[in-house]
Amino acid sequence: MKSAVTVSLVPEARGGPFVYWDDLAAACASAKAHGFDAIELFPPGPDAVDPAHLRALLDDHGLALAAVGTGAGWVKHKLSLTAEDATARDRAVAFVQKVLDFAAPFGAPVIIGSMQGRWAEPVSKPTALRYLGNALFKLDEHAADAEGAVLYEPLNRYETNLINTVGEAAQFLTAMQARNVKVLADLYHMNIEEANLADALRAAGPLVGHVHFADSNRRACGFGHTDLAPIVAALVEIGYAGYLSAEVLPLPDSDSAARQTINSFRRCVA
Ligand code: LER
Ligand code: MN
């Protein structure tokens, strides 16, 4: 397993669960200093970061790009893959496809989190799930063409009413026979929704594509009450070799959250 830490460049997401904010170069320098393997990036859009600049920063610091978030599509542009209007859904898919084109050359998957939206009348839950499936199908195809990958993230009940657990997400992706879409297991959302986090990860097995490494209170692992040992044991058991990526609040400050994260990572991933 590899370590990663989040960097947000989205002013509208201020207050959100990201370790580093605004300054990509400073974030890379700090991530490197703490010994992380990678950064996970939340850009304002597909054209916000110059790929050559990012490549140079990553190379200079010996970092990889773990994943790229698409939440700006929602927080900046109110784009949703399950919008009532077909044209709006198409715009949302196109936005994610462009982020995927940005991320793929770095070997980084794109994350579908808040862009999945939520169902509300007049769109019924089954209809919204059909829209979500259609969107993920298109993104799966696009990922095949662009040699990229997609992560679908079930969110807790306060953030979506579509799919809340890792098991439901795995079932959904299996039913649509997705080839390039895997589940993002966010330990914070899981702490709210799962009966047992380790069991949920074991059941999803090879469909687990990425992990958001967060404690029960969405602070750095070790600053809450989640018991990491059985979770990491389950990940080892399923042969998970991806990232534990800290999508956590920068509390008490970015540097402390990064230090606590890497210490927890080293302690539990022997
Ligand atoms: C949102 O709560 C979240 O966990 C993000 O990873 C989704 O974009
Ligand atoms: Mn997350």
PDB file of N, CA and C in Angstrom, residues 70-161:
ATOM      1  N   THR A  70     -13.250  15.303  -9.078  1.00  0.00           N
ATOM      2  CA  THR A  70     -14.088  16.063 -10.011  1.00  0.00           C
ATOM      3  C   THR A  70     -15.131  16.911  -9.276  1.00  0.00           C
ATOM      4  N   GLY A  71     -14.989  17.006  -7.960  1.00  0.00           N
ATOM      5  CA  GLY A  71     -15.991  17.701  -7.142  1.00  0.00           C
ATOM      6  C   GLY A  71     -16.220  19.144  -7.554  1.00  0.00           C
ATOM      7  N   ALA A  72     -15.225  19.767  -8.206  1.00  0.00           N
ATOM      8  CA  ALA A  72     -15.402  21.147  -8.662  1.00  0.00           C
ATOM      9  C   ALA A  72     -16.553  21.241  -9.654  1.00  0.00           C
ATOM     10  N   GLY A  73     -16.796  20.172 -10.397  1.00  0.00           N
ATOM     11  CA  GLY A  73     -17.928  20.158 -11.333  1.00  0.00           C
ATOM     12  C   GLY A  73     -19.227  20.450 -10.600  1.00  0.00           C
ATOM     13  N   TRP A  74     -19.323  19.958  -9.376  1.00  0.00           N
ATOM     14  CA  TRP A  74     -20.512  20.215  -8.566  1.00  0.00           C
ATOM     15  C   TRP A  74     -20.389  21.550  -7.831  1.00  0.00           C
ATOM     16  N   VAL A  75     -19.296  21.742  -7.070  1.00  0.00           N
ATOM     17  CA  VAL A  75     -19.251  22.937  -6.206  1.00  0.00           C
ATOM     18  C   VAL A  75     -19.117  24.230  -7.016  1.00  0.00           C
ATOM     19  N   LYS A  76     -18.470  24.181  -8.176  1.00  0.00           N
ATOM     20  CA  LYS A  76     -18.319  25.404  -8.975  1.00  0.00           C
ATOM     21  C   LYS A  76     -19.429  25.565 -10.013  1.00  0.00           C
ATOM     22  N   HIS A  77     -19.803  24.436 -10.664  1.00  0.00           N
ATOM     23  CA  HIS A  77     -20.692  24.547 -11.829  1.00  0.00           C
ATOM     24  C   HIS A  77     -22.052  23.889 -11.617  1.00  0.00           C
ATOM     25  N   LYS A  78     -22.262  23.291 -10.445  1.00  0.00           N
ATOM     26  CA  LYS A  78     -23.526  22.592 -10.146  1.00  0.00           C
ATOM     27  C   LYS A  78     -23.856  21.530 -11.207  1.00  0.00           C
ATOM     28  N   LEU A  79     -22.817  20.852 -11.685  1.00  0.00           N
ATOM     29  CA  LEU A  79     -23.024  19.757 -12.639  1.00  0.00           C
ATOM     30  C   LEU A  79     -23.290  18.470 -11.872  1.00  0.00           C
ATOM     31  N   SER A  80     -24.277  17.699 -12.330  1.00  0.00           N
ATOM     32  CA  SER A  80     -24.617  16.441 -11.674  1.00  0.00           C
ATOM     33  C   SER A  80     -24.895  15.370 -12.735  1.00  0.00           C
ATOM     34  N   LEU A  81     -24.343  14.185 -12.492  1.00  0.00           N
ATOM     35  CA  LEU A  81     -24.545  13.062 -13.421  1.00  0.00           C
ATOM     36  C   LEU A  81     -25.978  12.556 -13.389  1.00  0.00           C
ATOM     37  N   THR A  82     -26.752  12.974 -12.376  1.00  0.00           N
ATOM     38  CA  THR A  82     -28.140  12.506 -12.251  1.00  0.00           C
ATOM     39  C   THR A  82     -29.141  13.667 -12.328  1.00  0.00           C
ATOM     40  N   ALA A  83     -28.737  14.762 -12.987  1.00  0.00           N
ATOM     41  CA  ALA A  83     -29.631  15.916 -13.146  1.00  0.00           C
ATOM     42  C   ALA A  83     -30.887  15.511 -13.921  1.00  0.00           C
ATOM     43  N   GLU A  84     -31.965  16.242 -13.702  1.00  0.00           N
ATOM     44  CA  GLU A  84     -33.232  15.939 -14.384  1.00  0.00           C
ATOM     45  C   GLU A  84     -33.111  16.137 -15.902  1.00  0.00           C
ATOM     46  N   ASP A  85     -32.379  17.174 -16.279  1.00  0.00           N
ATOM     47  CA  ASP A  85     -32.280  17.563 -17.679  1.00  0.00           C
ATOM     48  C   ASP A  85     -31.158  16.787 -18.404  1.00  0.00           C
ATOM     49  N   ALA A  86     -31.495  16.196 -19.535  1.00  0.00           N
ATOM     50  CA  ALA A  86     -30.534  15.350 -20.271  1.00  0.00           C
ATOM     51  C   ALA A  86     -29.296  16.135 -20.716  1.00  0.00           C
ATOM     52  N   THR A  87     -29.505  17.375 -21.139  1.00  0.00           N
ATOM     53  CA  THR A  87     -28.373  18.196 -21.580  1.00  0.00           C
ATOM     54  C   THR A  87     -27.442  18.477 -20.409  1.00  0.00           C
ATOM     55  N   ALA A  88     -28.019  18.713 -19.250  1.00  0.00           N
ATOM     56  CA  ALA A  88     -27.210  18.962 -18.047  1.00  0.00           C
ATOM     57  C   ALA A  88     -26.411  17.710 -17.682  1.00  0.00           C
ATOM     58  N   ARG A  89     -27.038  16.548 -17.806  1.00  0.00           N
ATOM     59  CA  ARG A  89     -26.299  15.294 -17.526  1.00  0.00           C
ATOM     60  C   ARG A  89     -25.152  15.125 -18.512  1.00  0.00           C
ATOM     61  N   ASP A  90     -25.403  15.449 -19.778  1.00  0.00           N
ATOM     62  CA  ASP A  90     -24.341  15.336 -20.787  1.00  0.00           C
ATOM     63  C   ASP A  90     -23.171  16.269 -20.462  1.00  0.00           C
ATOM     64  N   ARG A  91     -23.508  17.471 -19.993  1.00  0.00           N
ATOM     65  CA  ARG A  91     -22.444  18.425 -19.629  1.00  0.00           C
ATOM     66  C   ARG A  91     -21.617  17.870 -18.469  1.00  0.00           C
ATOM     67  N   ALA A  92     -22.294  17.233 -17.524  1.00  0.00           N
ATOM     68  CA  ALA A  92     -21.589  16.654 -16.372  1.00  0.00           C
ATOM     69  C   ALA A  92     -20.659  15.525 -16.820  1.00  0.00           C
ATOM     70  N   VAL A  93     -21.147  14.665 -17.707  1.00  0.00           N
ATOM     71  CA  VAL A  93     -20.303  13.568 -18.211  1.00  0.00           C
ATOM     72  C   VAL A  93     -19.098  14.147 -18.963  1.00  0.00           C
ATOM     73  N   ALA A  94     -19.352  15.177 -19.788  1.00  0.00           N
ATOM     74  CA  ALA A  94     -18.257  15.781 -20.567  1.00  0.00           C
ATOM     75  C   ALA A  94     -17.203  16.382 -19.641  1.00  0.00           C
ATOM     76  N   PHE A  95     -17.635  16.984 -18.552  1.00  0.00           N
ATOM     77  CA  PHE A  95     -16.706  17.572 -17.582  1.00  0.00           C
ATOM     78  C   PHE A  95     -15.796  16.474 -17.013  1.00  0.00           C
ATOM     79  N   VAL A  96     -16.400  15.370 -16.590  1.00  0.00           N
ATOM     80  CA  VAL A  96     -15.597  14.277 -16.007  1.00  0.00           C
ATOM     81  C   VAL A  96     -14.675  13.679 -17.068  1.00  0.00           C
ATOM     82  N   GLN A  97     -15.164  13.556 -18.299  1.00  0.00           N
ATOM     83  CA  GLN A  97     -14.316  13.009 -19.365  1.00  0.00           C
ATOM     84  C   GLN A  97     -13.074  13.874 -19.566  1.00  0.00           C
ATOM     85  N   LYS A  98     -13.252  15.196 -19.496  1.00  0.00           N
ATOM     86  CA  LYS A  98     -12.096  16.095 -19.677  1.00  0.00           C
ATOM     87  C   LYS A  98     -11.130  15.961 -18.502  1.00  0.00           C
ATOM     88  N   VAL A  99     -11.663  15.812 -17.303  1.00  0.00           N
ATOM     89  CA  VAL A  99     -10.762  15.607 -16.148  1.00  0.00           C
ATOM     90  C   VAL A  99     -10.029  14.268 -16.310  1.00  0.00           C
ATOM     91  N   LEU A 100     -10.742  13.274 -16.836  1.00  0.00           N
ATOM     92  CA  LEU A 100     -10.114  11.962 -17.066  1.00  0.00           C
ATOM     93  C   LEU A 100      -8.971  12.098 -18.087  1.00  0.00           C
ATOM     94  N   ASP A 101      -9.193  12.895 -19.137  1.00  0.00           N
ATOM     95  CA  ASP A 101      -8.139  13.101 -20.147  1.00  0.00           C
ATOM     96  C   ASP A 101      -6.916  13.776 -19.525  1.00  0.00           C
ATOM     97  N   PHE A 102      -7.162  14.650 -18.554  1.00  0.00           N
ATOM     98  CA  PHE A 102      -6.065  15.315 -17.837  1.00  0.00           C
ATOM     99  C   PHE A 102      -5.325  14.311 -16.954  1.00  0.00           C
ATOM    100  N   ALA A 103      -6.078  13.442 -16.282  1.00  0.00           N
ATOM    101  CA  ALA A 103      -5.491  12.553 -15.265  1.00  0.00           C
ATOM    102  C   ALA A 103      -4.802  11.324 -15.858  1.00  0.00           C
ATOM    103  N   ALA A 104      -5.370  10.796 -16.947  1.00  0.00           N
ATOM    104  CA  ALA A 104      -4.913   9.500 -17.472  1.00  0.00           C
ATOM    105  C   ALA A 104      -3.413   9.445 -17.777  1.00  0.00           C
ATOM    106  N   PRO A 105      -2.839  10.472 -18.421  1.00  0.00           N
ATOM    107  CA  PRO A 105      -1.398  10.387 -18.719  1.00  0.00           C
ATOM    108  C   PRO A 105      -0.521  10.288 -17.464  1.00  0.00           C
ATOM    109  N   PHE A 106      -1.070  10.666 -16.314  1.00  0.00           N
ATOM    110  CA  PHE A 106      -0.330  10.551 -15.048  1.00  0.00           C
ATOM    111  C   PHE A 106      -0.576   9.188 -14.393  1.00  0.00           C
ATOM    112  N   GLY A 107      -1.369   8.347 -15.049  1.00  0.00           N
ATOM    113  CA  GLY A 107      -1.717   7.061 -14.449  1.00  0.00           C
ATOM    114  C   GLY A 107      -2.679   7.210 -13.284  1.00  0.00           C
ATOM    115  N   ALA A 108      -3.391   8.345 -13.254  1.00  0.00           N
ATOM    116  CA  ALA A 108      -4.285   8.633 -12.120  1.00  0.00           C
ATOM    117  C   ALA A 108      -5.748   8.441 -12.520  1.00  0.00           C
ATOM    118  N   PRO A 109      -6.535   7.766 -11.690  1.00  0.00           N
ATOM    119  CA  PRO A 109      -7.983   7.664 -11.936  1.00  0.00           C
ATOM    120  C   PRO A 109      -8.701   8.954 -11.544  1.00  0.00           C
ATOM    121  N   VAL A 110      -9.903   9.147 -12.104  1.00  0.00           N
ATOM    122  CA  VAL A 110     -10.748  10.270 -11.669  1.00  0.00           C
ATOM    123  C   VAL A 110     -11.777   9.762 -10.668  1.00  0.00           C
ATOM    124  N   ILE A 111     -12.156  10.653  -9.764  1.00  0.00           N
ATOM    125  CA  ILE A 111     -13.100  10.290  -8.696  1.00  0.00           C
ATOM    126  C   ILE A 111     -14.481  10.870  -8.981  1.00  0.00           C
ATOM    127  N   ILE A 112     -15.490   9.999  -8.938  1.00  0.00           N
ATOM    128  CA  ILE A 112     -16.886  10.464  -8.970  1.00  0.00           C
ATOM    129  C   ILE A 112     -17.403  10.447  -7.539  1.00  0.00           C
ATOM    130  N   GLY A 113     -17.453  11.618  -6.919  1.00  0.00           N
ATOM    131  CA  GLY A 113     -17.970  11.726  -5.565  1.00  0.00           C
ATOM    132  C   GLY A 113     -19.244  12.551  -5.590  1.00  0.00           C
ATOM    133  N   SER A 114     -19.072  13.842  -5.299  1.00  0.00           N
ATOM    134  CA  SER A 114     -20.270  14.691  -5.222  1.00  0.00           C
ATOM    135  C   SER A 114     -20.961  14.866  -6.571  1.00  0.00           C
ATOM    136  N   MET A 115     -20.267  14.606  -7.674  1.00  0.00           N
ATOM    137  CA  MET A 115     -20.924  14.759  -8.985  1.00  0.00           C
ATOM    138  C   MET A 115     -21.996  13.710  -9.252  1.00  0.00           C
ATOM    139  N   GLN A 116     -22.078  12.684  -8.407  1.00  0.00           N
ATOM    140  CA  GLN A 116     -23.177  11.721  -8.584  1.00  0.00           C
ATOM    141  C   GLN A 116     -24.519  12.354  -8.238  1.00  0.00           C
ATOM    142  N   GLY A 117     -24.508  13.406  -7.433  1.00  0.00           N
ATOM    143  CA  GLY A 117     -25.755  14.092  -7.087  1.00  0.00           C
ATOM    144  C   GLY A 117     -26.618  13.279  -6.153  1.00  0.00           C
ATOM    145  N   ARG A 118     -27.912  13.617  -6.145  1.00  0.00           N
ATOM    146  CA  ARG A 118     -28.887  12.920  -5.304  1.00  0.00           C
ATOM    147  C   ARG A 118     -30.236  12.965  -6.014  1.00  0.00           C
ATOM    148  N   TRP A 119     -31.066  11.996  -5.698  1.00  0.00           N
ATOM    149  CA  TRP A 119     -32.376  11.988  -6.371  1.00  0.00           C
ATOM    150  C   TRP A 119     -33.357  12.864  -5.604  1.00  0.00           C
ATOM    151  N   ALA A 120     -34.238  13.499  -6.351  1.00  0.00           N
ATOM    152  CA  ALA A 120     -35.318  14.305  -5.768  1.00  0.00           C
ATOM    153  C   ALA A 120     -36.425  14.371  -6.810  1.00  0.00           C
ATOM    154  N   GLU A 121     -37.678  14.298  -6.355  1.00  0.00           N
ATOM    155  CA  GLU A 121     -38.806  14.388  -7.293  1.00  0.00           C
ATOM    156  C   GLU A 121     -38.656  15.671  -8.112  1.00  0.00           C
ATOM    157  N   PRO A 122     -38.963  15.617  -9.415  1.00  0.00           N
ATOM    158  CA  PRO A 122     -39.681  14.558 -10.128  1.00  0.00           C
ATOM    159  C   PRO A 122     -38.813  13.380 -10.605  1.00  0.00           C
ATOM    160  N   VAL A 123     -37.506  13.375 -10.307  1.00  0.00           N
ATOM    161  CA  VAL A 123     -36.693  12.221 -10.694  1.00  0.00           C
ATOM    162  C   VAL A 123     -36.746  11.204  -9.556  1.00  0.00           C
ATOM    163  N   SER A 124     -37.227   9.999  -9.842  1.00  0.00           N
ATOM    164  CA  SER A 124     -37.331   8.973  -8.799  1.00  0.00           C
ATOM    165  C   SER A 124     -35.952   8.365  -8.532  1.00  0.00           C
ATOM    166  N   LYS A 125     -35.840   7.640  -7.431  1.00  0.00           N
ATOM    167  CA  LYS A 125     -34.557   7.000  -7.126  1.00  0.00           C
ATOM    168  C   LYS A 125     -34.147   6.008  -8.228  1.00  0.00           C
ATOM    169  N   PRO A 126     -35.060   5.115  -8.685  1.00  0.00           N
ATOM    170  CA  PRO A 126     -34.650   4.197  -9.763  1.00  0.00           C
ATOM    171  C   PRO A 126     -34.194   4.929 -11.024  1.00  0.00           C
ATOM    172  N   THR A 127     -34.870   6.036 -11.345  1.00  0.00           N
ATOM    173  CA  THR A 127     -34.472   6.795 -12.535  1.00  0.00           C
ATOM    174  C   THR A 127     -33.096   7.411 -12.331  1.00  0.00           C
ATOM    175  N   ALA A 128     -32.864   7.981 -11.150  1.00  0.00           N
ATOM    176  CA  ALA A 128     -31.552   8.586 -10.870  1.00  0.00           C
ATOM    177  C   ALA A 128     -30.451   7.525 -10.934  1.00  0.00           C
ATOM    178  N   LEU A 129     -30.743   6.327 -10.428  1.00  0.00           N
ATOM    179  CA  LEU A 129     -29.739   5.248 -10.483  1.00  0.00           C
ATOM    180  C   LEU A 129     -29.487   4.818 -11.932  1.00  0.00           C
ATOM    181  N   ARG A 130     -30.541   4.870 -12.741  1.00  0.00           N
ATOM    182  CA  ARG A 130     -30.357   4.562 -14.171  1.00  0.00           C
ATOM    183  C   ARG A 130     -29.471   5.636 -14.816  1.00  0.00           C
ATOM    184  N   TYR A 131     -29.711   6.901 -14.482  1.00  0.00           N
ATOM    185  CA  TYR A 131     -28.857   7.978 -15.001  1.00  0.00           C
ATOM    186  C   TYR A 131     -27.408   7.786 -14.554  1.00  0.00           C
ATOM    187  N   LEU A 132     -27.243   7.413 -13.291  1.00  0.00           N
ATOM    188  CA  LEU A 132     -25.884   7.206 -12.768  1.00  0.00           C
ATOM    189  C   LEU A 132     -25.201   6.055 -13.521  1.00  0.00           C
ATOM    190  N   GLY A 133     -25.948   4.967 -13.725  1.00  0.00           N
ATOM    191  CA  GLY A 133     -25.402   3.819 -14.458  1.00  0.00           C
ATOM    192  C   GLY A 133     -25.026   4.198 -15.883  1.00  0.00           C
ATOM    193  N   ASN A 134     -25.891   4.974 -16.547  1.00  0.00           N
ATOM    194  CA  ASN A 134     -25.594   5.417 -17.917  1.00  0.00           C
ATOM    195  C   ASN A 134     -24.327   6.265 -17.950  1.00  0.00           C
ATOM    196  N   ALA A 135     -24.211   7.171 -16.987  1.00  0.00           N
ATOM    197  CA  ALA A 135     -23.035   8.050 -16.932  1.00  0.00           C
ATOM    198  C   ALA A 135     -21.770   7.229 -16.679  1.00  0.00           C
ATOM    199  N   LEU A 136     -21.845   6.307 -15.728  1.00  0.00           N
ATOM    200  CA  LEU A 136     -20.656   5.496 -15.419  1.00  0.00           C
ATOM    201  C   LEU A 136     -20.293   4.618 -16.616  1.00  0.00           C
ATOM    202  N   PHE A 137     -21.318   4.160 -17.368  1.00  0.00           N
ATOM    203  CA  PHE A 137     -21.037   3.360 -18.565  1.00  0.00           C
ATOM    204  C   PHE A 137     -20.245   4.192 -19.581  1.00  0.00           C
ATOM    205  N   LYS A 138     -20.701   5.438 -19.811  1.00  0.00           N
ATOM    206  CA  LYS A 138     -19.992   6.315 -20.766  1.00  0.00           C
ATOM    207  C   LYS A 138     -18.570   6.602 -20.285  1.00  0.00           C
ATOM    208  N   LEU A 139     -18.431   6.811 -18.988  1.00  0.00           N
ATOM    209  CA  LEU A 139     -17.099   7.121 -18.442  1.00  0.00           C
ATOM    210  C   LEU A 139     -16.201   5.890 -18.492  1.00  0.00           C
ATOM    211  N   ASP A 140     -16.784   4.723 -18.319  1.00  0.00           N
ATOM    212  CA  ASP A 140     -16.042   3.470 -18.427  1.00  0.00           C
ATOM    213  C   ASP A 140     -15.478   3.328 -19.844  1.00  0.00           C
ATOM    214  N   GLU A 141     -16.327   3.604 -20.845  1.00  0.00           N
ATOM    215  CA  GLU A 141     -15.894   3.538 -22.248  1.00  0.00           C
ATOM    216  C   GLU A 141     -14.798   4.564 -22.513  1.00  0.00           C
ATOM    217  N   HIS A 142     -15.003   5.762 -21.993  1.00  0.00           N
ATOM    218  CA  HIS A 142     -14.017   6.826 -22.206  1.00  0.00           C
ATOM    219  C   HIS A 142     -12.685   6.452 -21.557  1.00  0.00           C
ATOM    220  N   ALA A 143     -12.773   5.849 -20.391  1.00  0.00           N
ATOM    221  CA  ALA A 143     -11.550   5.417 -19.700  1.00  0.00           C
ATOM    222  C   ALA A 143     -10.809   4.372 -20.535  1.00  0.00           C
ATOM    223  N   ALA A 144     -11.558   3.485 -21.181  1.00  0.00           N
ATOM    224  CA  ALA A 144     -10.921   2.473 -22.034  1.00  0.00           C
ATOM    225  C   ALA A 144     -10.169   3.165 -23.172  1.00  0.00           C
ATOM    226  N   ASP A 145     -10.801   4.155 -23.800  1.00  0.00           N
ATOM    227  CA  ASP A 145     -10.167   4.866 -24.925  1.00  0.00           C
ATOM    228  C   ASP A 145      -8.949   5.657 -24.472  1.00  0.00           C
ATOM    229  N   ALA A 146      -9.058   6.300 -23.308  1.00  0.00           N
ATOM    230  CA  ALA A 146      -7.995   7.210 -22.842  1.00  0.00           C
ATOM    231  C   ALA A 146      -6.966   6.490 -21.974  1.00  0.00           C
ATOM    232  N   GLU A 147      -7.137   5.186 -21.809  1.00  0.00           N
ATOM    233  CA  GLU A 147      -6.270   4.404 -20.921  1.00  0.00           C
ATOM    234  C   GLU A 147      -6.228   5.017 -19.519  1.00  0.00           C
ATOM    235  N   GLY A 148      -7.400   5.387 -19.060  1.00  0.00           N
ATOM    236  CA  GLY A 148      -7.541   5.940 -17.718  1.00  0.00           C
ATOM    237  C   GLY A 148      -8.397   5.022 -16.865  1.00  0.00           C
ATOM    238  N   ALA A 149      -8.858   5.549 -15.750  1.00  0.00           N
ATOM    239  CA  ALA A 149      -9.693   4.757 -14.854  1.00  0.00           C
ATOM    240  C   ALA A 149     -10.595   5.686 -14.050  1.00  0.00           C
ATOM    241  N   VAL A 150     -11.666   5.089 -13.528  1.00  0.00           N
ATOM    242  CA  VAL A 150     -12.678   5.847 -12.792  1.00  0.00           C
ATOM    243  C   VAL A 150     -12.865   5.207 -11.423  1.00  0.00           C
ATOM    244  N   LEU A 151     -13.046   6.055 -10.420  1.00  0.00           N
ATOM    245  CA  LEU A 151     -13.374   5.580  -9.070  1.00  0.00           C
ATOM    246  C   LEU A 151     -14.756   6.102  -8.723  1.00  0.00           C
ATOM    247  N   TYR A 152     -15.654   5.192  -8.369  1.00  0.00           N
ATOM    248  CA  TYR A 152     -16.978   5.606  -7.918  1.00  0.00           C
ATOM    249  C   TYR A 152     -17.005   5.549  -6.390  1.00  0.00           C
ATOM    250  N   GLU A 153     -17.386   6.660  -5.769  1.00  0.00           N
ATOM    251  CA  GLU A 153     -17.314   6.771  -4.312  1.00  0.00           C
ATOM    252  C   GLU A 153     -18.704   6.833  -3.685  1.00  0.00           C
ATOM    253  N   PRO A 154     -19.111   5.793  -2.955  1.00  0.00           N
ATOM    254  CA  PRO A 154     -20.344   5.900  -2.175  1.00  0.00           C
ATOM    255  C   PRO A 154     -20.131   6.909  -1.040  1.00  0.00           C
ATOM    256  N   LEU A 155     -21.106   7.782  -0.851  1.00  0.00           N
ATOM    257  CA  LEU A 155     -20.999   8.834   0.173  1.00  0.00           C
ATOM    258  C   LEU A 155     -22.010   8.564   1.277  1.00  0.00           C
ATOM    259  N   ASN A 156     -21.789   9.166   2.412  1.00  0.00           N
ATOM    260  CA  ASN A 156     -22.726   8.952   3.525  1.00  0.00           C
ATOM    261  C   ASN A 156     -24.081   9.612   3.237  1.00  0.00           C
ATOM    262  N   ARG A 157     -25.077   9.227   3.985  1.00  0.00           N
ATOM    263  CA  ARG A 157     -26.481   9.598   3.750  1.00  0.00           C
ATOM    264  C   ARG A 157     -26.728  11.100   3.747  1.00  0.00           C
ATOM    265  N   TYR A 158     -25.831  11.873   4.372  1.00  0.00           N
ATOM    266  CA  TYR A 158     -26.037  13.327   4.410  1.00  0.00           C
ATOM    267  C   TYR A 158     -25.520  13.992   3.129  1.00  0.00           C
ATOM    268  N   GLU A 159     -24.796  13.218   2.303  1.00  0.00           N
ATOM    269  CA  GLU A 159     -24.233  13.783   1.072  1.00  0.00           C
ATOM    270  C   GLU A 159     -24.860  13.220  -0.196  1.00  0.00           C
ATOM    271  N   THR A 160     -25.432  12.018  -0.124  1.00  0.00           N
ATOM    272  CA  THR A 160     -26.195  11.496  -1.263  1.00  0.00           C
ATOM    273  C   THR A 160     -27.256  10.535  -0.751  1.00  0.00           C
ATOM    274  N   ASN A 161     -28.327  10.391  -1.527  1.00  0.00           N
ATOM    275  CA  ASN A 161     -29.354   9.404  -1.190  1.00  0.00           C
ATOM    276  C   ASN A 161     -29.405   8.315  -2.263  1.00  0.00           C
TER     277      ASN A 161
END
